[in-house]
CSV table of C-alpha atoms and ligand atoms in Angstrom, one decimal:
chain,number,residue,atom,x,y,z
A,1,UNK,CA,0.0,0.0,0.0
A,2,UNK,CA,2.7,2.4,0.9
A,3,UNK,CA,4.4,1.7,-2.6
A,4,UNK,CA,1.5,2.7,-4.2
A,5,UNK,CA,0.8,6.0,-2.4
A,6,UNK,CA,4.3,7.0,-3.3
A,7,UNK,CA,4.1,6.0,-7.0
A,8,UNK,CA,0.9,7.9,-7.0
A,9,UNK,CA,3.0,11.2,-5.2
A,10,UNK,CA,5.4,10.8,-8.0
A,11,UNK,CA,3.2,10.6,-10.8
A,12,UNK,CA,1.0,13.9,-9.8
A,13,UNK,CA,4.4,15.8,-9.2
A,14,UNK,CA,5.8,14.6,-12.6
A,15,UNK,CA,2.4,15.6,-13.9
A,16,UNK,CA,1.9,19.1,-12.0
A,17,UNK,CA,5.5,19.9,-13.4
A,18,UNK,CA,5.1,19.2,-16.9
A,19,UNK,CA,2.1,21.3,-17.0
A,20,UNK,CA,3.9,24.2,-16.5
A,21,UNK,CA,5.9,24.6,-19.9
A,22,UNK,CA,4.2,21.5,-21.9
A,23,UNK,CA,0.8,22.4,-23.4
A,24,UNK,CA,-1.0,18.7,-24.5
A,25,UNK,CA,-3.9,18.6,-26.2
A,26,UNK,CA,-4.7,15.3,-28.0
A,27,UNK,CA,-1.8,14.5,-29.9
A,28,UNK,CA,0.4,17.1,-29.5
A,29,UNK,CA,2.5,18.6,-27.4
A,30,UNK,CA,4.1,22.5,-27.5
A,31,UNK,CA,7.1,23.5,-24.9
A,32,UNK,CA,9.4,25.8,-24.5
A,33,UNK,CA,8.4,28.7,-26.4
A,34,UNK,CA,10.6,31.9,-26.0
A,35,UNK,CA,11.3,34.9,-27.6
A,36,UNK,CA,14.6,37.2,-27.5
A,37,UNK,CA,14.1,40.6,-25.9
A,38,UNK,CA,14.1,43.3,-28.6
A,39,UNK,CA,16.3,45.9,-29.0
A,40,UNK,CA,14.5,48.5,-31.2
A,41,UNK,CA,10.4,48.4,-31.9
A,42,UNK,CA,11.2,48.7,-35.2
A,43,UNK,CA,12.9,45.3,-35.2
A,44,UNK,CA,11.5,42.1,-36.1
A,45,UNK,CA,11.6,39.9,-33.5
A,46,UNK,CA,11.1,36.1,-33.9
A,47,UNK,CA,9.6,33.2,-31.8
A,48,UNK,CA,10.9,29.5,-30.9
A,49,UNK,CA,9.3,26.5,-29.6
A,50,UNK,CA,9.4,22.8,-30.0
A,51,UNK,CA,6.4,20.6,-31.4
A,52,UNK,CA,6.2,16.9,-30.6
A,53,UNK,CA,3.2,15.2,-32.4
A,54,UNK,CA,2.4,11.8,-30.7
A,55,UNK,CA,0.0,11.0,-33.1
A,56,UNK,CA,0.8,8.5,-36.0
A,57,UNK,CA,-0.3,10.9,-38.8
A,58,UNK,CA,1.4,13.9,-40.0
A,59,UNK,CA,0.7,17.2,-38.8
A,60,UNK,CA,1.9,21.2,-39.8
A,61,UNK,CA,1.9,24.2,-38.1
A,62,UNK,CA,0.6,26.6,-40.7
A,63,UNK,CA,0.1,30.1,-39.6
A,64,UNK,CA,0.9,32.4,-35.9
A,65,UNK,CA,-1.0,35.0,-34.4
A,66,UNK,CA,-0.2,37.7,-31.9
A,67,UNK,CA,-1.2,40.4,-30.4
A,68,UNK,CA,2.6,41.7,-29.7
A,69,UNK,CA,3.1,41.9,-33.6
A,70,UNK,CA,0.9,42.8,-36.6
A,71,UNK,CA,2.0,40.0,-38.5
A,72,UNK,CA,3.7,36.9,-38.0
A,73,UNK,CA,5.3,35.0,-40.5
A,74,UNK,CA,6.8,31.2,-40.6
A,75,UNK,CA,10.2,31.7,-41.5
A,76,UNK,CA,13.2,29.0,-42.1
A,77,UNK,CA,17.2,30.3,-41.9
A,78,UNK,CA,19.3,28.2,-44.3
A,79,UNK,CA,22.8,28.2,-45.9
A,80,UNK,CA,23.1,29.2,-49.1
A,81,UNK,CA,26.9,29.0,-50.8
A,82,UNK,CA,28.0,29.7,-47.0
A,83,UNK,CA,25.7,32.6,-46.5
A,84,UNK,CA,22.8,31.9,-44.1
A,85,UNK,CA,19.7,32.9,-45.6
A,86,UNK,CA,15.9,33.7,-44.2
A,87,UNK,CA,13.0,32.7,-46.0
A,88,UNK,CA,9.4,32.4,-45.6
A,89,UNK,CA,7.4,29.1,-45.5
A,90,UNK,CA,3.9,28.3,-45.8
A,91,UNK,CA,4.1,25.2,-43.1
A,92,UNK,CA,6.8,23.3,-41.0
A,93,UNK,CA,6.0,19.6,-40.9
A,94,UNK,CA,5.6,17.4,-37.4
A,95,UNK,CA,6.5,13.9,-38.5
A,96,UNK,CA,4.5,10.8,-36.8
A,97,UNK,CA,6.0,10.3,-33.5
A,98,UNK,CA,8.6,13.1,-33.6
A,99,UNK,CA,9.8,16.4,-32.4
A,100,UNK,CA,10.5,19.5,-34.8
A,101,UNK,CA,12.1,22.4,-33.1
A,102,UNK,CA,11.9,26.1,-33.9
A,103,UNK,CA,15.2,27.3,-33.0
A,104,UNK,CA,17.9,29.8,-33.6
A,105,UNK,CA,19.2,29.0,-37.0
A,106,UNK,CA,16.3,26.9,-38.3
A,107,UNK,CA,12.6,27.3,-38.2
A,108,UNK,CA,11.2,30.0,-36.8
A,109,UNK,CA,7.9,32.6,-36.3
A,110,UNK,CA,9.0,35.9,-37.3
A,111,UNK,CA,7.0,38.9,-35.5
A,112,UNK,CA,7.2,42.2,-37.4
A,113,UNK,CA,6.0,45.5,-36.6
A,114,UNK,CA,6.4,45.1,-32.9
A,115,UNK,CA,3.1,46.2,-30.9
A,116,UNK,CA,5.5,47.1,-28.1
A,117,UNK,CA,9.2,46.3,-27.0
A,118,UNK,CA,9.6,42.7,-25.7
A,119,UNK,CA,11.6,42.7,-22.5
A,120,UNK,CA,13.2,39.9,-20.5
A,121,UNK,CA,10.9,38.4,-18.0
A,122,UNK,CA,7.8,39.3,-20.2
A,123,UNK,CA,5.0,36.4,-21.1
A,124,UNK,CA,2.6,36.8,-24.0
A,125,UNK,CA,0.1,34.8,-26.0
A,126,UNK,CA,0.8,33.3,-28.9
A,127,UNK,CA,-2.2,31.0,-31.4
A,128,UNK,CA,-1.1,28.6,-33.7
A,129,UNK,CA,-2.8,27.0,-36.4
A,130,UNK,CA,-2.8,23.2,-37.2
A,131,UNK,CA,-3.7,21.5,-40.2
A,132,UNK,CA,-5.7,18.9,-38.1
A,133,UNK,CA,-5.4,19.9,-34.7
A,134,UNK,CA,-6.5,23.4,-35.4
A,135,UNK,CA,-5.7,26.7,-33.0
A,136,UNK,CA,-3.5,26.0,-30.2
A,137,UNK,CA,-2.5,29.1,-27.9
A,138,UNK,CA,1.1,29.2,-25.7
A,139,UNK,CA,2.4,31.4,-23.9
A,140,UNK,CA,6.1,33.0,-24.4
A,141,UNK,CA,8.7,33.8,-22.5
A,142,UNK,CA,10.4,36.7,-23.3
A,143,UNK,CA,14.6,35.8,-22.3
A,144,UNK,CA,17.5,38.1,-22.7
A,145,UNK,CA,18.6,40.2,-25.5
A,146,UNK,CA,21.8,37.8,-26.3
A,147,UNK,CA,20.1,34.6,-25.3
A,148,UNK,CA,20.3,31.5,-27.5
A,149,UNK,CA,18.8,29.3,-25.0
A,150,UNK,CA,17.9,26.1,-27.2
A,151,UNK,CA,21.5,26.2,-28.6
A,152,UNK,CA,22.6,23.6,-26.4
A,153,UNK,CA,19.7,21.2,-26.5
A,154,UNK,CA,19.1,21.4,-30.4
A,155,UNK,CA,22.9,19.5,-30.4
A,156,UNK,CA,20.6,16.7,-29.6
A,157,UNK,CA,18.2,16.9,-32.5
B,201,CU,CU1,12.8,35.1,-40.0
């Protein structure tokens, strides 16, 4: 009896702490998502995040919405002949049973014409559209102006 009561402890902290950056509805799960404080209102700013679909179909993130910008775009940074490039996409693809990360670098949401400056320590909404799952909102965490904070994990990926 006592082994059970613990296991059952464990299991509602594991669960109470992953509710606090993991948003799962259904099939899919959004974490992490964090913006760099801006510098200048008049700069674009741009938005990471990591998607894990758990389903066994594919999905796509296929537009962003927020408040803090008037427009959002989906944006990927590649290299072209050595010079890294930015251009805009009209999805990013969630594989079956996988994890796709917008990070420095790689995919991103691009937020133009700033509503107002993003400072560190800040939290605001952000919706994103699924093809099948439809609008999903998450919250973002504004971090520092030189932060790169996914850097280390997307060594991983
Ligand atoms: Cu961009």
């Amino acid at each position: 009896m006592k082994k059970i009561i613990i296991f059952l402890v464990l299991t509602f902290l594991q669960s109470s702490t992953n509710a606090a950056n993991v948003i799962k509805v259904d099939d899919l799960a959004i974490s992490n998502a964090w913006s760099r404080a801006s510098t200048g209102i008049e700069r674009p700013s741009a938005i990471y995040l990591s998607i894990t679909n758990n389903s066994s179909s594919y999905e796509r993130l296929t537009a962003a919405h927020t408040h803090t910008a008037k427009r959002a775009e989906l944006h990927r940074h590649s290299m072209d002949n050595g010079v890294m490039r930015m251009r805009q996409v009209d999805t990013v693809e969630i594989p079956p049973s996988s994890t796709t990360m917008l990070r420095p670098s790689g995919f991103h949401i691009m937020l133009f014409n700033l509503k107002s400056l993003l400072r560190a320590g800040d939290v605001f909404p952000v919706s994103l559209t699924f093809g099948k799952a439809g609008k999903r909102i998450v919250m973002v965490h504004v971090a520092g102006v030189g932060s790169n904070k996914t850097h280390k994990k997307s060594t991983n990926n």
